[in-house]
Amino acid sequence: MLKQSFISAIGLILISLLGGCQVDSTQKIAQQLQPSATEINLNRDWQFSKTHPQTGLAELEQQHWQNVRLPHTPQIEPKVVNDQWQGVAWYKKTLSIQPGLQGKKLWLRFEAAMNRADIWLNGNKIGQHQGGYLPFTLDISDSVKVGENKLLVRLDNRDNPVTGPKALKILDFNTYGGLYRGVNLLVRDPLHISDEMLADKTASGGVFVTFPKVDKTESQIQVNTHIQNQYVDGKTFELRQQLMADQQIVAQTSSGELKLAAGQDHQYSQLLTVASPRLWSPSSPNLYQLRTQLYLNGRLLQQQNTRIGIRQFAFNQQHELLINGEKTFLRGVNRHQEYPHVGYATSKQADYRDAVKIKSAGFDYVRLSHYPHSPAFMQAADELGLVLIDAILGWQYYSPAPEFRQHVLQTCRDMLRRDRNHASVLAWECSLNESDMPDDFIADLHQTVHQEYPHSYSAGWQHGFDVYLQARQHRLKHYETPQQPYNVSEYGDWEYYAQNAGLNQDSWGDLKQDERTSRQLLSDGEARLLQQARNIKEAHNDNLAIPAFADGYWVMFDYNRGYADDIEASGIMSLYRLPKYSYYFYQSQRDANVQSTQFDSGPMVYIASEWTAESTPLVTVFSNADEVELRLNGQLVARQTPQQDALSTHLNHPPFIFNVGQFKAGTLEATAFINGKQVAQHQVSTPGQVSGITLSMDTSGIPAQAGVNDLVFVYAQLVDSKGNLVPLNQQQIEFSSKGDIQIVNPDAVMTAQGKAAILVRIGDSLANASVTATSAKFKLTSAALPFEQSNSKKQQ
């Protein structure tokens, strides 16, 4: 147990830093703390100001400062971001340090800061970092004083030739800005487990877990722990490892007595053997909790918890992927992490909901495009069973400057150090996407991956990496039979958008007609949404005909681009996370026997039609069942098996196509059967006149949470007198809120396919919080949506 004086000091600093959190006393906090609770969240009580780039420290007091909470974005952007804010922003905060922390090691860890960060403490510059996607840690032990300390952070998110990628005005995505992830104060004894970012050690720092043996009868876990002794004398200590499953210890080991001289550091290796382990895979994402405990003189000094999954990724001679020895094809998707209006400044809960949506759509793999995504999303991938390709920042930009090359190599190292213990990571894309890199630089990147994580896999879009990533639009003109593990990294968008397969997307040429592309907004109507689904069906089927171990559709969610005045709409869900028909195509490709309480799964059937007079009489139904029966107003249209054609030969479950003949208003009802047993139903009705507005909240596997700056989507739906969706577009809906919540949308909210969406920020309480929607055109107001009651309901 930690000494009471140390615990009390932590309690006092918690009171100073948590701001709005109410506590009864220092003693109450002290009683709640455990040895591992030495990470103090600093996300509250910041002040923020935008300034001219030349503004200096002496001029800051004259600036206007706004009170903010992290995660934070410098500017709330409109739905279509065609002029993303770039410039210099400042953040400041007061740290109150109590006397009990003297002699302790104090580190500030920034999880991300866009893009160049300069940091001052009490007027003295203590650090600088370039790169907006990965964490950095600063040792402030000798810079703080007892009492109040002034922390100041200057962020510059303007185009940067050292960090890349392209200038924003010609970039295919937005980079946003701000302290958009959390900041923590780490309190350590002078004898401690190091921080992996601060230590800056190859294949070391912190806790690093690998698996020398993976087998369902017995597996081995190697735990490498990096210890630093910053006392002025040598120390004798003990290092223990405990592997936990369901709160029970299933394996443990102790180092016995270890000695480390003053000012020295060392990485210690320990081996755990686990009998009959529960292995991690996309279908069984079993996780363990590893407790790494550091004891000094019999006293628990530090405990660090690491969630791990025991698993093995390997490739056979045919370059097929083996997960724990079982051949696996990964059906996947690319993801940009932006949210509407707030950019990257999402909550951990919002990132988890994104992962749930991806898994619910039928995917088992995500390529993190084109930069490192949040640790919260990766933790969700571990939990849900999403295999990841982890990527450094890069897109159509390379510089021969030594500073650029050095920065990219360091970014590769930092990404592996942050993410190496995630069960979900298959390969490391330490490659500049669609950027012509020289061979020697490719060799350096490949070598860096293997230095930081021996026996892992590098990945890149040029030859020279372990895994070859090739987009389908490039394959169509430059395909060669793979001689190594091959992943169709992107498909389904660009090859249906432009005739050329070049890399200069800001110099478009030979664009296809709008109705033929995969870039279809939710508001573009039934015919064009069906075209997107047909394109995807053709492309995915084609991918299955070549020796690839995975493919990744471009892209999961619609997103904004720096160089475009519209939304890139190839997502199978809208910017506001509403599904298009293509979402259900992918869902139908997952086997019906996959069952989970964590995401939508099991047998499914979906009618891809609005069923209005303009609808096609050839009705498409997506299902993972053997047979589907379609009825119109209770009368049987047909009961049939999936359509077999040249574009469906390799699909798990081709779509069902029914010829209804002449349109007749009413209800289409699809019933799915497996082995003759009814397993799922779906119906669509011809809409009548708008007579109401219904509201729902998207919780997607995790409820809205107060006190953590959470963000949730609320949807309004136009319905007729029978409750049927009326799929009208561009109808304005006005929203109002009550309670400690805030509607984020800065611009008018319009319907798409009869649905309007807002993003809501949650304050410190859900009590009495509600949202109401109104349509002036239809003279309708919805019933209030109470957040506390709706929070426990799963919404789609």
PDB file of C-alpha atoms in Angstrom, residues 81-290:
ATOM      1  CA  VAL A  81     -16.117  21.858 -44.143  1.00  0.00           C
ATOM      2  CA  ASN A  82     -14.679  23.688 -47.144  1.00  0.00           C
ATOM      3  CA  ASP A  83     -12.639  26.205 -45.152  1.00  0.00           C
ATOM      4  CA  GLN A  84     -11.290  24.357 -42.119  1.00  0.00           C
ATOM      5  CA  TRP A  85      -9.729  26.654 -39.544  1.00  0.00           C
ATOM      6  CA  GLN A  86      -5.940  26.738 -39.510  1.00  0.00           C
ATOM      7  CA  GLY A  87      -3.804  28.911 -37.306  1.00  0.00           C
ATOM      8  CA  VAL A  88      -2.357  29.293 -33.824  1.00  0.00           C
ATOM      9  CA  ALA A  89      -4.321  28.458 -30.689  1.00  0.00           C
ATOM     10  CA  TRP A  90      -3.308  28.640 -27.048  1.00  0.00           C
ATOM     11  CA  TYR A  91      -4.430  26.583 -24.059  1.00  0.00           C
ATOM     12  CA  LYS A  92      -3.638  27.365 -20.430  1.00  0.00           C
ATOM     13  CA  LYS A  93      -4.304  25.689 -17.123  1.00  0.00           C
ATOM     14  CA  THR A  94      -3.356  26.052 -13.452  1.00  0.00           C
ATOM     15  CA  LEU A  95      -1.746  23.030 -11.761  1.00  0.00           C
ATOM     16  CA  SER A  96      -1.869  23.066  -7.964  1.00  0.00           C
ATOM     17  CA  ILE A  97       0.944  20.955  -6.514  1.00  0.00           C
ATOM     18  CA  GLN A  98       0.824  20.001  -2.841  1.00  0.00           C
ATOM     19  CA  PRO A  99       3.891  19.470  -0.571  1.00  0.00           C
ATOM     20  CA  GLY A 100       3.363  15.696  -0.458  1.00  0.00           C
ATOM     21  CA  LEU A 101       4.381  15.412  -4.087  1.00  0.00           C
ATOM     22  CA  GLN A 102       7.905  16.658  -3.497  1.00  0.00           C
ATOM     23  CA  GLY A 103      10.371  13.948  -4.399  1.00  0.00           C
ATOM     24  CA  LYS A 104       7.954  12.242  -6.763  1.00  0.00           C
ATOM     25  CA  LYS A 105       8.336  12.045 -10.531  1.00  0.00           C
ATOM     26  CA  LEU A 106       5.658  14.086 -12.288  1.00  0.00           C
ATOM     27  CA  TRP A 107       4.994  13.631 -15.992  1.00  0.00           C
ATOM     28  CA  LEU A 108       2.563  15.380 -18.309  1.00  0.00           C
ATOM     29  CA  ARG A 109       1.233  13.111 -21.036  1.00  0.00           C
ATOM     30  CA  PHE A 110      -0.577  14.643 -24.008  1.00  0.00           C
ATOM     31  CA  GLU A 111      -2.465  11.976 -25.972  1.00  0.00           C
ATOM     32  CA  ALA A 112      -2.567  14.180 -29.075  1.00  0.00           C
ATOM     33  CA  ALA A 113      -2.108  17.858 -29.948  1.00  0.00           C
ATOM     34  CA  MET A 114      -2.538  19.147 -33.501  1.00  0.00           C
ATOM     35  CA  ASN A 115      -0.007  19.733 -34.990  1.00  0.00           C
ATOM     36  CA  ARG A 116       3.080  21.477 -33.613  1.00  0.00           C
ATOM     37  CA  ALA A 117       2.979  21.937 -29.836  1.00  0.00           C
ATOM     38  CA  ASP A 118       5.162  24.218 -27.716  1.00  0.00           C
ATOM     39  CA  ILE A 119       4.761  23.982 -23.935  1.00  0.00           C
ATOM     40  CA  TRP A 120       5.698  26.389 -21.130  1.00  0.00           C
ATOM     41  CA  LEU A 121       5.493  25.914 -17.371  1.00  0.00           C
ATOM     42  CA  ASN A 122       5.773  28.961 -15.144  1.00  0.00           C
ATOM     43  CA  GLY A 123       7.108  30.977 -18.078  1.00  0.00           C
ATOM     44  CA  ASN A 124       9.857  28.506 -18.964  1.00  0.00           C
ATOM     45  CA  LYS A 125       9.681  26.456 -22.148  1.00  0.00           C
ATOM     46  CA  ILE A 126       9.764  22.775 -21.202  1.00  0.00           C
ATOM     47  CA  GLY A 127       9.037  20.991 -24.459  1.00  0.00           C
ATOM     48  CA  GLN A 128       8.142  20.945 -28.130  1.00  0.00           C
ATOM     49  CA  HIS A 129       6.532  18.234 -30.255  1.00  0.00           C
ATOM     50  CA  GLN A 130       5.691  17.882 -33.931  1.00  0.00           C
ATOM     51  CA  GLY A 131       2.958  15.599 -35.213  1.00  0.00           C
ATOM     52  CA  GLY A 132      -0.700  15.737 -34.265  1.00  0.00           C
ATOM     53  CA  TYR A 133      -1.739  12.093 -33.939  1.00  0.00           C
ATOM     54  CA  LEU A 134       0.441  10.439 -31.296  1.00  0.00           C
ATOM     55  CA  PRO A 135       1.153  11.051 -27.617  1.00  0.00           C
ATOM     56  CA  PHE A 136       4.154  12.699 -26.040  1.00  0.00           C
ATOM     57  CA  THR A 137       5.225  12.864 -22.399  1.00  0.00           C
ATOM     58  CA  LEU A 138       7.158  15.596 -20.588  1.00  0.00           C
ATOM     59  CA  ASP A 139       8.980  15.204 -17.291  1.00  0.00           C
ATOM     60  CA  ILE A 140       8.015  18.260 -15.216  1.00  0.00           C
ATOM     61  CA  SER A 141       9.450  17.008 -11.916  1.00  0.00           C
ATOM     62  CA  ASP A 142      12.105  19.724 -11.768  1.00  0.00           C
ATOM     63  CA  SER A 143       9.934  22.427 -13.343  1.00  0.00           C
ATOM     64  CA  VAL A 144       6.973  22.538 -10.961  1.00  0.00           C
ATOM     65  CA  LYS A 145       6.830  24.163  -7.575  1.00  0.00           C
ATOM     66  CA  VAL A 146       4.650  23.647  -4.548  1.00  0.00           C
ATOM     67  CA  GLY A 147       1.508  25.695  -5.024  1.00  0.00           C
ATOM     68  CA  GLU A 148       0.108  27.054  -8.262  1.00  0.00           C
ATOM     69  CA  ASN A 149       1.853  26.426 -11.567  1.00  0.00           C
ATOM     70  CA  LYS A 150       0.934  27.982 -14.901  1.00  0.00           C
ATOM     71  CA  LEU A 151       0.816  25.574 -17.832  1.00  0.00           C
ATOM     72  CA  LEU A 152       0.703  27.089 -21.310  1.00  0.00           C
ATOM     73  CA  VAL A 153       0.393  25.234 -24.624  1.00  0.00           C
ATOM     74  CA  ARG A 154       0.750  26.801 -28.073  1.00  0.00           C
ATOM     75  CA  LEU A 155      -0.637  24.770 -30.981  1.00  0.00           C
ATOM     76  CA  ASP A 156      -0.061  25.453 -34.669  1.00  0.00           C
ATOM     77  CA  ASN A 157      -2.102  23.358 -37.131  1.00  0.00           C
ATOM     78  CA  ARG A 158      -1.015  25.128 -40.300  1.00  0.00           C
ATOM     79  CA  ASP A 159       0.526  23.168 -43.177  1.00  0.00           C
ATOM     80  CA  ASN A 160       3.870  21.746 -42.122  1.00  0.00           C
ATOM     81  CA  PRO A 161       6.507  20.378 -44.543  1.00  0.00           C
ATOM     82  CA  VAL A 162       8.135  18.305 -41.794  1.00  0.00           C
ATOM     83  CA  THR A 163       5.037  16.438 -40.649  1.00  0.00           C
ATOM     84  CA  GLY A 164       3.185  16.457 -43.981  1.00  0.00           C
ATOM     85  CA  PRO A 165       0.986  15.405 -45.638  1.00  0.00           C
ATOM     86  CA  LYS A 166      -0.167  17.611 -48.539  1.00  0.00           C
ATOM     87  CA  ALA A 167      -1.276  21.164 -47.910  1.00  0.00           C
ATOM     88  CA  LEU A 168      -4.870  21.197 -46.658  1.00  0.00           C
ATOM     89  CA  LYS A 169      -6.201  22.924 -49.797  1.00  0.00           C
ATOM     90  CA  ILE A 170      -5.229  19.842 -51.859  1.00  0.00           C
ATOM     91  CA  LEU A 171      -5.702  17.188 -49.161  1.00  0.00           C
ATOM     92  CA  ASP A 172      -8.296  14.413 -49.353  1.00  0.00           C
ATOM     93  CA  PHE A 173      -9.197  14.700 -45.668  1.00  0.00           C
ATOM     94  CA  ASN A 174      -9.172  17.281 -42.906  1.00  0.00           C
ATOM     95  CA  THR A 175      -6.719  17.336 -40.018  1.00  0.00           C
ATOM     96  CA  TYR A 176      -8.612  19.702 -37.678  1.00  0.00           C
ATOM     97  CA  GLY A 177      -6.820  20.939 -34.553  1.00  0.00           C
ATOM     98  CA  GLY A 178      -6.670  21.500 -30.830  1.00  0.00           C
ATOM     99  CA  LEU A 179      -6.048  19.411 -27.739  1.00  0.00           C
ATOM    100  CA  TYR A 180      -8.480  16.910 -29.154  1.00  0.00           C
ATOM    101  CA  ARG A 181      -7.536  14.010 -26.882  1.00  0.00           C
ATOM    102  CA  GLY A 182      -6.892  13.928 -23.160  1.00  0.00           C
ATOM    103  CA  VAL A 183      -4.051  15.198 -20.996  1.00  0.00           C
ATOM    104  CA  ASN A 184      -2.985  13.366 -17.851  1.00  0.00           C
ATOM    105  CA  LEU A 185      -0.630  13.949 -14.951  1.00  0.00           C
ATOM    106  CA  LEU A 186       1.331  10.794 -14.153  1.00  0.00           C
ATOM    107  CA  VAL A 187       2.710  10.528 -10.628  1.00  0.00           C
ATOM    108  CA  ARG A 188       5.562   8.067 -10.079  1.00  0.00           C
ATOM    109  CA  ASP A 189       8.055   7.057  -7.427  1.00  0.00           C
ATOM    110  CA  PRO A 190      11.705   7.604  -8.426  1.00  0.00           C
ATOM    111  CA  LEU A 191      11.771   3.809  -8.900  1.00  0.00           C
ATOM    112  CA  HIS A 192       9.135   3.162 -11.546  1.00  0.00           C
ATOM    113  CA  ILE A 193       7.906   1.476 -14.683  1.00  0.00           C
ATOM    114  CA  SER A 194       8.810   3.897 -17.426  1.00  0.00           C
ATOM    115  CA  ASP A 195       6.475   5.710 -19.808  1.00  0.00           C
ATOM    116  CA  GLU A 196       6.981   4.185 -23.256  1.00  0.00           C
ATOM    117  CA  MET A 197       6.946   7.558 -25.010  1.00  0.00           C
ATOM    118  CA  LEU A 198       9.251   9.340 -22.596  1.00  0.00           C
ATOM    119  CA  ALA A 199      11.712   6.438 -22.374  1.00  0.00           C
ATOM    120  CA  ASP A 200      12.287   6.463 -26.172  1.00  0.00           C
ATOM    121  CA  LYS A 201      13.841   2.977 -26.164  1.00  0.00           C
ATOM    122  CA  THR A 202      13.805   0.604 -29.123  1.00  0.00           C
ATOM    123  CA  ALA A 203      11.496  -2.381 -28.452  1.00  0.00           C
ATOM    124  CA  SER A 204      11.299  -1.266 -24.839  1.00  0.00           C
ATOM    125  CA  GLY A 205       9.807   1.308 -22.484  1.00  0.00           C
ATOM    126  CA  GLY A 206       6.817   0.625 -20.254  1.00  0.00           C
ATOM    127  CA  VAL A 207       5.329  -2.862 -20.556  1.00  0.00           C
ATOM    128  CA  PHE A 208       5.724  -4.787 -23.822  1.00  0.00           C
ATOM    129  CA  VAL A 209       3.880  -8.104 -24.237  1.00  0.00           C
ATOM    130  CA  THR A 210       4.584 -10.781 -26.866  1.00  0.00           C
ATOM    131  CA  PHE A 211       3.510 -14.398 -27.318  1.00  0.00           C
ATOM    132  CA  PRO A 212       6.328 -16.926 -27.969  1.00  0.00           C
ATOM    133  CA  LYS A 213       3.828 -19.800 -28.031  1.00  0.00           C
ATOM    134  CA  VAL A 214       0.139 -19.650 -28.938  1.00  0.00           C
ATOM    135  CA  ASP A 215      -1.868 -22.849 -28.713  1.00  0.00           C
ATOM    136  CA  LYS A 216      -5.320 -23.632 -27.365  1.00  0.00           C
ATOM    137  CA  THR A 217      -3.859 -26.221 -24.990  1.00  0.00           C
ATOM    138  CA  GLU A 218      -1.042 -24.063 -23.616  1.00  0.00           C
ATOM    139  CA  SER A 219       0.301 -20.611 -24.463  1.00  0.00           C
ATOM    140  CA  GLN A 220       3.192 -18.495 -23.278  1.00  0.00           C
ATOM    141  CA  ILE A 221       3.223 -14.763 -22.593  1.00  0.00           C
ATOM    142  CA  GLN A 222       6.477 -12.871 -22.459  1.00  0.00           C
ATOM    143  CA  VAL A 223       6.282  -9.650 -20.480  1.00  0.00           C
ATOM    144  CA  ASN A 224       9.103  -7.146 -20.886  1.00  0.00           C
ATOM    145  CA  THR A 225       9.020  -4.419 -18.238  1.00  0.00           C
ATOM    146  CA  HIS A 226      11.306  -1.402 -18.380  1.00  0.00           C
ATOM    147  CA  ILE A 227      12.298  -0.147 -14.906  1.00  0.00           C
ATOM    148  CA  GLN A 228      14.063   3.125 -14.154  1.00  0.00           C
ATOM    149  CA  ASN A 229      15.776   3.930 -10.845  1.00  0.00           C
ATOM    150  CA  GLN A 230      16.065   7.679 -10.412  1.00  0.00           C
ATOM    151  CA  TYR A 231      16.979   7.494  -6.727  1.00  0.00           C
ATOM    152  CA  VAL A 232      20.438   8.647  -5.704  1.00  0.00           C
ATOM    153  CA  ASP A 233      21.214   5.137  -4.417  1.00  0.00           C
ATOM    154  CA  GLY A 234      20.726   1.584  -5.640  1.00  0.00           C
ATOM    155  CA  LYS A 235      17.452  -0.213  -4.964  1.00  0.00           C
ATOM    156  CA  THR A 236      16.411  -3.814  -4.431  1.00  0.00           C
ATOM    157  CA  PHE A 237      12.900  -4.553  -5.624  1.00  0.00           C
ATOM    158  CA  GLU A 238      10.527  -7.249  -6.860  1.00  0.00           C
ATOM    159  CA  LEU A 239       8.567  -7.395 -10.108  1.00  0.00           C
ATOM    160  CA  ARG A 240       5.399  -9.499 -10.202  1.00  0.00           C
ATOM    161  CA  GLN A 241       3.121 -10.384 -13.109  1.00  0.00           C
ATOM    162  CA  GLN A 242      -0.468 -11.556 -12.629  1.00  0.00           C
ATOM    163  CA  LEU A 243      -2.743 -12.585 -15.494  1.00  0.00           C
ATOM    164  CA  MET A 244      -6.423 -12.082 -14.697  1.00  0.00           C
ATOM    165  CA  ALA A 245      -9.558 -13.531 -16.303  1.00  0.00           C
ATOM    166  CA  ASP A 246     -12.990 -12.857 -14.809  1.00  0.00           C
ATOM    167  CA  GLN A 247     -11.312 -11.330 -11.739  1.00  0.00           C
ATOM    168  CA  GLN A 248      -9.389 -14.571 -11.123  1.00  0.00           C
ATOM    169  CA  ILE A 249      -5.621 -15.090 -11.356  1.00  0.00           C
ATOM    170  CA  VAL A 250      -4.921 -17.672 -14.061  1.00  0.00           C
ATOM    171  CA  ALA A 251      -1.134 -17.308 -14.170  1.00  0.00           C
ATOM    172  CA  GLN A 252       1.478 -15.416 -12.195  1.00  0.00           C
ATOM    173  CA  THR A 253       5.182 -15.114 -11.676  1.00  0.00           C
ATOM    174  CA  SER A 254       7.656 -13.168  -9.540  1.00  0.00           C
ATOM    175  CA  SER A 255      11.155 -11.986 -10.364  1.00  0.00           C
ATOM    176  CA  GLY A 256      12.432 -12.441  -6.865  1.00  0.00           C
ATOM    177  CA  GLU A 257      14.981  -9.926  -5.666  1.00  0.00           C
ATOM    178  CA  LEU A 258      16.281  -7.556  -8.357  1.00  0.00           C
ATOM    179  CA  LYS A 259      18.892  -4.853  -7.957  1.00  0.00           C
ATOM    180  CA  LEU A 260      19.237  -1.668  -9.978  1.00  0.00           C
ATOM    181  CA  ALA A 261      21.963   0.925  -9.444  1.00  0.00           C
ATOM    182  CA  ALA A 262      21.233   4.619  -9.003  1.00  0.00           C
ATOM    183  CA  GLY A 263      20.426   6.393 -12.239  1.00  0.00           C
ATOM    184  CA  GLN A 264      20.176   3.144 -14.201  1.00  0.00           C
ATOM    185  CA  ASP A 265      17.405   1.522 -16.204  1.00  0.00           C
ATOM    186  CA  HIS A 266      16.853  -2.015 -17.411  1.00  0.00           C
ATOM    187  CA  GLN A 267      14.256  -4.108 -19.243  1.00  0.00           C
ATOM    188  CA  TYR A 268      13.299  -7.288 -17.391  1.00  0.00           C
ATOM    189  CA  SER A 269      11.742 -10.266 -19.152  1.00  0.00           C
ATOM    190  CA  GLN A 270       9.300 -12.647 -17.459  1.00  0.00           C
ATOM    191  CA  LEU A 271       7.411 -15.617 -18.864  1.00  0.00           C
ATOM    192  CA  LEU A 272       3.868 -16.682 -18.012  1.00  0.00           C
ATOM    193  CA  THR A 273       2.446 -20.058 -19.027  1.00  0.00           C
ATOM    194  CA  VAL A 274      -1.332 -20.272 -19.470  1.00  0.00           C
ATOM    195  CA  ALA A 275      -3.088 -23.635 -19.589  1.00  0.00           C
ATOM    196  CA  SER A 276      -6.131 -23.918 -21.888  1.00  0.00           C
ATOM    197  CA  PRO A 277      -6.098 -20.216 -22.808  1.00  0.00           C
ATOM    198  CA  ARG A 278      -9.059 -18.453 -24.351  1.00  0.00           C
ATOM    199  CA  LEU A 279      -7.524 -17.210 -27.588  1.00  0.00           C
ATOM    200  CA  TRP A 280      -8.381 -13.884 -29.228  1.00  0.00           C
ATOM    201  CA  SER A 281      -9.869 -13.788 -32.723  1.00  0.00           C
ATOM    202  CA  PRO A 282     -12.455 -11.694 -34.586  1.00  0.00           C
ATOM    203  CA  SER A 283     -15.148 -14.235 -33.693  1.00  0.00           C
ATOM    204  CA  SER A 284     -13.978 -14.704 -30.094  1.00  0.00           C
ATOM    205  CA  PRO A 285     -12.319 -11.512 -28.860  1.00  0.00           C
ATOM    206  CA  ASN A 286     -11.225 -12.892 -25.493  1.00  0.00           C
ATOM    207  CA  LEU A 287      -9.177 -10.509 -23.395  1.00  0.00           C
ATOM    208  CA  TYR A 288      -7.093 -10.852 -20.258  1.00  0.00           C
ATOM    209  CA  GLN A 289      -5.941  -8.233 -17.770  1.00  0.00           C
ATOM    210  CA  LEU A 290      -2.220  -8.270 -17.066  1.00  0.00           C
TER     211      LEU A 290
END
